[in-house]
mmCIF file of C-alpha atoms in Angstrom:
data_model
loop_
_atom_site.group_PDB
_atom_site.id
_atom_site.type_symbol
_atom_site.label_atom_id
_atom_site.label_comp_id
_atom_site.label_asym_id
_atom_site.label_seq_id
_atom_site.Cartn_x
_atom_site.Cartn_y
_atom_site.Cartn_z
ATOM 1 C CA MET A 128 -2.102 26.028 -4.293
ATOM 2 C CA GLN A 129 0.169 26.155 -1.241
ATOM 3 C CA GLU A 130 3.374 24.233 -1.569
ATOM 4 C CA ARG A 131 3.381 21.539 0.994
ATOM 5 C CA ALA A 132 6.102 22.144 3.483
ATOM 6 C CA SER A 133 8.941 19.459 4.240
ATOM 7 C CA PRO A 134 7.736 17.099 6.827
ATOM 8 C CA PRO A 135 9.506 17.981 10.196
ATOM 9 C CA GLN A 136 11.161 14.589 10.635
ATOM 10 C CA VAL A 137 11.245 11.100 8.828
ATOM 11 C CA ILE A 138 10.734 8.196 11.048
ATOM 12 C CA SER A 139 12.510 5.089 9.873
ATOM 13 C CA TYR A 140 11.521 1.385 10.177
ATOM 14 C CA GLU A 141 13.699 -1.589 9.079
ATOM 15 C CA GLY A 142 11.274 -4.167 9.223
ATOM 16 C CA LEU A 143 7.465 -4.232 7.679
ATOM 17 C CA LEU A 144 5.553 -1.231 8.499
ATOM 18 C CA VAL A 145 1.728 -1.129 8.665
ATOM 19 C CA ILE A 146 -0.138 2.191 8.208
ATOM 20 C CA VAL A 147 -3.702 1.930 9.378
ATOM 21 C CA GLY A 148 -6.535 4.495 8.397
ATOM 22 C CA GLY A 149 -9.949 4.807 9.376
ATOM 23 C CA GLY A 150 -11.601 2.802 6.506
ATOM 24 C CA THR A 151 -12.636 -0.934 6.684
ATOM 25 C CA VAL A 152 -9.778 -2.782 8.781
ATOM 26 C CA ASP A 153 -9.823 -6.436 9.679
ATOM 27 C CA HIS A 154 -8.550 -6.322 13.281
ATOM 28 C CA ASP A 155 -7.461 -10.238 13.224
ATOM 29 C CA LEU A 156 -5.210 -9.567 10.413
ATOM 30 C CA LEU A 157 -3.959 -6.422 11.949
ATOM 31 C CA ARG A 158 -3.218 -8.848 15.142
ATOM 32 C CA ASP A 159 -1.406 -11.283 12.801
ATOM 33 C CA LEU A 160 0.501 -8.655 11.180
ATOM 34 C CA TYR A 161 1.433 -7.323 14.677
ATOM 35 C CA LEU A 162 2.857 -10.842 15.792
ATOM 36 C CA THR A 163 5.114 -11.036 13.217
ATOM 37 C CA GLY A 164 6.792 -8.216 14.207
ATOM 38 C CA ALA A 165 5.517 -5.467 12.121
ATOM 39 C CA HIS A 166 5.563 -1.690 13.281
ATOM 40 C CA LEU A 167 2.341 -0.173 13.573
ATOM 41 C CA VAL A 168 1.415 3.469 12.868
ATOM 42 C CA GLY A 169 -2.036 5.164 13.012
ATOM 43 C CA ALA A 170 -2.665 7.538 10.361
ATOM 44 C CA ASP A 171 -4.731 10.276 12.434
ATOM 45 C CA GLY A 172 -7.967 8.509 13.419
ATOM 46 C CA GLY A 173 -6.438 5.018 12.024
ATOM 47 C CA ALA A 174 -4.830 4.932 15.466
ATOM 48 C CA ASP A 175 -8.681 4.207 16.819
ATOM 49 C CA GLN A 176 -8.524 1.122 14.901
ATOM 50 C CA ILE A 177 -5.371 -0.036 16.213
ATOM 51 C CA VAL A 178 -6.861 0.546 19.911
ATOM 52 C CA ALA A 179 -9.926 -1.386 18.754
ATOM 53 C CA ALA A 180 -7.795 -4.453 17.622
ATOM 54 C CA GLY A 181 -6.187 -4.204 21.575
ATOM 55 C CA LEU A 182 -2.650 -2.742 20.246
ATOM 56 C CA LYS A 183 -0.969 0.377 20.460
ATOM 57 C CA PRO A 184 0.514 2.307 17.757
ATOM 58 C CA GLU A 185 4.111 3.257 17.695
ATOM 59 C CA ALA A 186 3.361 6.638 16.219
ATOM 60 C CA ILE A 187 0.500 8.654 15.232
ATOM 61 C CA ILE A 188 0.802 10.875 12.115
ATOM 62 C CA GLY A 189 -1.998 13.292 10.782
ATOM 63 C CA ASP A 190 -3.358 16.556 11.355
ATOM 64 C CA PHE A 191 -5.271 15.045 14.232
ATOM 65 C CA ASP A 192 -8.633 16.005 13.051
ATOM 66 C CA SER A 193 -10.244 12.726 13.444
ATOM 67 C CA LEU A 194 -8.337 11.259 16.290
ATOM 68 C CA SER A 195 -10.464 10.523 19.183
ATOM 69 C CA ASN A 196 -8.478 11.929 21.867
ATOM 70 C CA VAL A 197 -5.360 13.383 21.293
ATOM 71 C CA ASP A 198 -4.476 14.338 24.791
ATOM 72 C CA GLU A 199 -4.709 10.615 26.027
ATOM 73 C CA TRP A 200 -1.899 10.009 23.645
ATOM 74 C CA LEU A 201 0.627 12.434 25.360
ATOM 75 C CA GLY A 202 3.680 10.730 26.751
ATOM 76 C CA ARG A 203 2.471 7.108 25.509
ATOM 77 C CA THR A 204 3.288 6.937 21.880
ATOM 78 C CA ARG A 205 5.165 9.070 19.316
ATOM 79 C CA LEU A 206 2.644 12.177 18.025
ATOM 80 C CA LEU A 207 3.785 13.828 14.496
ATOM 81 C CA ARG A 208 1.033 16.460 14.020
ATOM 82 C CA ILE A 209 1.200 17.747 10.438
ATOM 83 C CA PRO A 210 -1.197 20.696 9.937
ATOM 84 C CA GLU A 211 -0.774 20.962 6.174
ATOM 85 C CA GLN A 212 -4.329 20.436 4.269
ATOM 86 C CA GLU A 213 -2.761 19.697 0.782
ATOM 87 C CA THR A 214 -2.589 16.109 1.185
ATOM 88 C CA THR A 215 -4.468 13.153 3.347
ATOM 89 C CA ASP A 216 -3.370 11.589 6.454
ATOM 90 C CA PHE A 217 -2.414 8.443 4.772
ATOM 91 C CA GLU A 218 0.020 10.638 2.358
ATOM 92 C CA LYS A 219 1.166 12.288 5.452
ATOM 93 C CA ALA A 220 2.254 9.374 6.973
ATOM 94 C CA LEU A 221 4.089 7.776 3.643
ATOM 95 C CA TYR A 222 6.117 11.120 3.431
ATOM 96 C CA SER A 223 6.860 10.910 6.992
ATOM 97 C CA THR A 224 8.321 7.365 7.027
ATOM 98 C CA SER A 225 10.513 5.145 5.332
ATOM 99 C CA ALA A 226 10.071 1.372 5.353
ATOM 100 C CA PRO A 227 11.188 -1.367 2.682
ATOM 101 C CA VAL A 228 7.690 -2.567 2.624
ATOM 102 C CA THR A 229 4.443 -0.852 3.770
ATOM 103 C CA ILE A 230 1.101 -2.379 4.144
ATOM 104 C CA ALA A 231 -1.591 0.178 4.209
ATOM 105 C CA MET A 232 -4.912 -0.878 5.957
ATOM 106 C CA GLY A 233 -8.028 1.109 6.492
ATOM 107 C CA MET A 234 -7.554 3.258 3.648
ATOM 108 C CA THR A 235 -10.128 1.644 1.195
ATOM 109 C CA GLY A 236 -13.910 0.920 2.193
ATOM 110 C CA LYS A 237 -16.510 3.024 3.711
ATOM 111 C CA ARG A 238 -15.952 6.284 1.393
ATOM 112 C CA PHE A 239 -15.012 5.930 -2.270
ATOM 113 C CA ASP A 240 -13.073 9.290 -2.177
ATOM 114 C CA HIS A 241 -10.794 7.958 0.443
ATOM 115 C CA THR A 242 -9.962 4.963 -1.756
ATOM 116 C CA LEU A 243 -9.313 7.277 -4.795
ATOM 117 C CA ALA A 244 -7.191 9.487 -2.679
ATOM 118 C CA ALA A 245 -5.172 6.269 -1.363
ATOM 119 C CA LEU A 246 -4.266 5.208 -4.981
ATOM 120 C CA ASP A 247 -3.073 8.854 -5.878
ATOM 121 C CA ALA A 248 -0.909 8.533 -2.682
ATOM 122 C CA VAL A 249 0.511 5.362 -3.684
ATOM 123 C CA THR A 250 1.066 6.455 -7.394
ATOM 124 C CA LYS A 251 3.168 9.584 -6.002
ATOM 125 C CA HIS A 252 5.301 7.053 -3.547
ATOM 126 C CA ALA A 253 5.401 3.743 -5.164
ATOM 127 C CA ARG A 254 9.042 5.016 -6.635
ATOM 128 C CA ASP A 255 10.449 4.938 -3.164
ATOM 129 C CA ARG A 256 8.935 2.116 -1.577
ATOM 130 C CA VAL A 257 6.583 -1.070 -1.983
ATOM 131 C CA VAL A 258 3.196 -0.236 -0.741
ATOM 132 C CA ILE A 259 0.589 -2.797 -0.230
ATOM 133 C CA LEU A 260 -2.908 -1.791 0.038
ATOM 134 C CA VAL A 261 -5.318 -4.335 1.916
ATOM 135 C CA ASP A 262 -9.105 -4.318 1.527
ATOM 136 C CA GLU A 263 -11.798 -6.833 2.355
ATOM 137 C CA ALA A 264 -11.149 -9.174 -0.801
ATOM 138 C CA ASP A 265 -7.915 -8.301 -2.254
ATOM 139 C CA ILE A 266 -4.295 -6.856 -2.215
ATOM 140 C CA ALA A 267 -3.126 -4.316 -4.494
ATOM 141 C CA VAL A 268 0.726 -3.952 -4.765
ATOM 142 C CA ALA A 269 2.241 -0.945 -5.787
ATOM 143 C CA LEU A 270 5.295 -1.554 -7.930
ATOM 144 C CA THR A 271 7.588 -0.017 -10.541
ATOM 145 C CA GLY A 272 10.109 -2.568 -11.296
ATOM 146 C CA PRO A 273 9.736 -6.312 -12.230
ATOM 147 C CA PHE A 274 8.077 -8.978 -9.643
ATOM 148 C CA SER A 275 7.842 -12.608 -9.611
ATOM 149 C CA PHE A 276 5.555 -14.488 -7.427
ATOM 150 C CA GLU A 277 3.659 -18.126 -7.009
ATOM 151 C CA VAL A 278 0.006 -18.565 -6.707
ATOM 152 C CA ALA A 279 -2.286 -21.557 -7.390
ATOM 153 C CA PRO A 280 -2.755 -22.765 -11.067
ATOM 154 C CA ARG A 281 -5.439 -20.431 -12.760
ATOM 155 C CA GLU A 282 -5.320 -18.202 -9.837
ATOM 156 C CA ARG A 283 -6.697 -14.527 -10.768
ATOM 157 C CA VAL A 284 -3.730 -11.961 -11.318
ATOM 158 C CA SER A 285 -4.461 -8.623 -12.449
ATOM 159 C CA VAL A 286 -2.292 -5.640 -13.424
ATOM 160 C CA HIS A 287 -3.668 -2.149 -13.430
ATOM 161 C CA PRO A 288 -1.522 0.939 -14.787
ATOM 162 C CA LEU A 289 -1.218 3.882 -12.387
ATOM 163 C CA LEU A 290 0.377 5.962 -15.095
ATOM 164 C CA PRO A 291 0.943 5.059 -18.751
ATOM 165 C CA ILE A 292 3.535 1.888 -18.730
ATOM 166 C CA ARG A 293 4.591 -0.504 -21.370
ATOM 167 C CA PHE A 294 5.696 -3.989 -20.189
ATOM 168 C CA LYS A 295 8.523 -5.808 -21.533
ATOM 169 C CA ARG A 296 7.340 -9.440 -20.840
ATOM 170 C CA SER A 297 5.423 -11.596 -18.606
ATOM 171 C CA ILE A 298 5.914 -15.396 -17.608
ATOM 172 C CA GLY A 299 3.461 -17.557 -16.738
ATOM 173 C CA LEU A 300 0.176 -15.785 -17.381
ATOM 174 C CA ARG A 301 -2.551 -16.867 -19.386
ATOM 175 C CA TYR A 302 -2.740 -13.521 -21.252
ATOM 176 C CA PRO A 303 1.033 -12.444 -22.087
ATOM 177 C CA LEU A 304 1.850 -8.985 -21.401
ATOM 178 C CA ASP A 305 4.596 -9.155 -23.813
ATOM 179 C CA GLY A 306 5.140 -5.693 -25.269
ATOM 180 C CA LEU A 307 1.536 -4.536 -24.183
ATOM 181 C CA ARG A 308 0.926 -0.746 -23.216
ATOM 182 C CA LEU A 309 -1.297 -0.054 -20.676
ATOM 183 C CA ALA A 310 -2.793 3.250 -19.261
ATOM 184 C CA PRO A 311 -5.735 4.657 -17.103
ATOM 185 C CA GLY A 312 -8.882 4.964 -19.313
ATOM 186 C CA GLU A 313 -7.471 3.373 -22.348
ATOM 187 C CA ARG A 314 -6.466 -0.356 -21.241
ATOM 188 C CA THR A 315 -5.945 -2.401 -18.124
ATOM 189 C CA GLY A 316 -4.997 -5.761 -17.454
ATOM 190 C CA THR A 317 -7.389 -7.245 -15.148
ATOM 191 C CA SER A 318 -8.994 -10.718 -14.837
ATOM 192 C CA ASN A 319 -5.542 -12.334 -16.166
ATOM 193 C CA GLU A 320 -4.741 -15.385 -14.230
ATOM 194 C CA ALA A 321 -1.705 -17.829 -13.559
ATOM 195 C CA VAL A 322 -1.163 -20.644 -15.787
ATOM 196 C CA ASP A 323 0.652 -23.003 -13.811
ATOM 197 C CA GLY A 324 1.406 -21.163 -10.550
ATOM 198 C CA PRO A 325 4.626 -18.996 -10.486
ATOM 199 C CA PHE A 326 4.629 -15.971 -12.628
ATOM 200 C CA ARG A 327 6.769 -13.169 -13.364
ATOM 201 C CA ILE A 328 5.867 -9.355 -14.748
ATOM 202 C CA GLU A 329 8.464 -7.239 -16.026
ATOM 203 C CA PRO A 330 7.859 -3.747 -17.174
ATOM 204 C CA GLU A 331 10.047 -1.367 -19.374
ATOM 205 C CA GLY A 332 12.286 0.622 -17.156
ATOM 206 C CA ARG A 333 11.481 0.898 -13.168
ATOM 207 C CA THR A 334 9.983 4.660 -12.902
ATOM 208 C CA ARG A 335 6.158 3.865 -13.767
ATOM 209 C CA PRO A 336 3.884 2.676 -11.163
ATOM 210 C CA TRP A 337 1.665 -0.249 -11.523
ATOM 211 C CA LEU A 338 -0.856 -2.193 -9.341
ATOM 212 C CA LEU A 339 -0.630 -5.958 -9.059
ATOM 213 C CA LEU A 340 -3.904 -7.152 -7.500
ATOM 214 C CA LEU A 341 -4.223 -10.943 -5.942
ATOM 215 C CA ASP A 342 -6.099 -12.427 -3.356
ATOM 216 C CA ARG A 343 -5.680 -11.266 0.206
ATOM 217 C CA LYS A 344 -4.814 -14.788 1.294
ATOM 218 C CA TYR A 345 -1.524 -13.943 -0.436
ATOM 219 C CA LEU A 346 -0.456 -11.049 1.687
ATOM 220 C CA PHE A 347 1.958 -12.674 3.918
ATOM 221 C CA GLY A 348 3.962 -14.545 0.904
ATOM 222 C CA VAL A 349 3.667 -11.126 -1.159
ATOM 223 C CA ALA A 350 4.811 -8.960 1.718
ATOM 224 C CA ALA A 351 7.926 -11.580 2.353
ATOM 225 C CA ALA A 352 8.871 -11.373 -1.226
ATOM 226 C CA ALA A 353 8.486 -7.706 -1.420
ATOM 227 C CA THR A 354 10.715 -7.314 1.604
ATOM 228 C CA ALA A 355 13.508 -9.802 -0.161
ATOM 229 C CA MET A 356 13.591 -7.925 -3.389
ATOM 230 C CA ALA A 357 13.904 -4.487 -1.448
ATOM 231 C CA GLY A 358 16.601 -5.882 0.463
#
């Protein structure tokens, strides 16, 4: 397999970054994120989704094989063409940007292989940044360290290991994670729930990525909590 070349440049964002792909995108939610000051980047054809929401991407990153019309963007926004074929456009956008918290929209839905590829990408990059995948019903927050948040009592709180990981403790969950080892294909922590609202999850160490899955209504709160944690 050909070794991936280093990206020609890395675009840094201080605030919330939203990377948009060509999958299922809620345009109203995308506009709401934009109104909070989020930066919008199109992963190749995801730029068309941003335009469909009546917005403009600050940058378009990818191999440009699915962007509807590259020429019309010349001089209008930042274009970063990366021709390598070892990664998806989503991963190209991840390794070509930096931001404390990244929301990824349009990386799930429509095609299941794209969803699997998105999970693989966040597994590789979760050590460097917090990534929040958004679909029609849920958010999936890729984390490596501890995380605290508050949801409504008895609200669903699911935990999924992206790699084998052991948890030191949890607080505020119906089924404690204390000392529990989770691993793909062995054991997951789906369909847990909050006992009385606030909860905290602490893995052993800070290098193994895991997913926290919550109802999508908590996106803005989780993004704010993750941003505060990153700062």
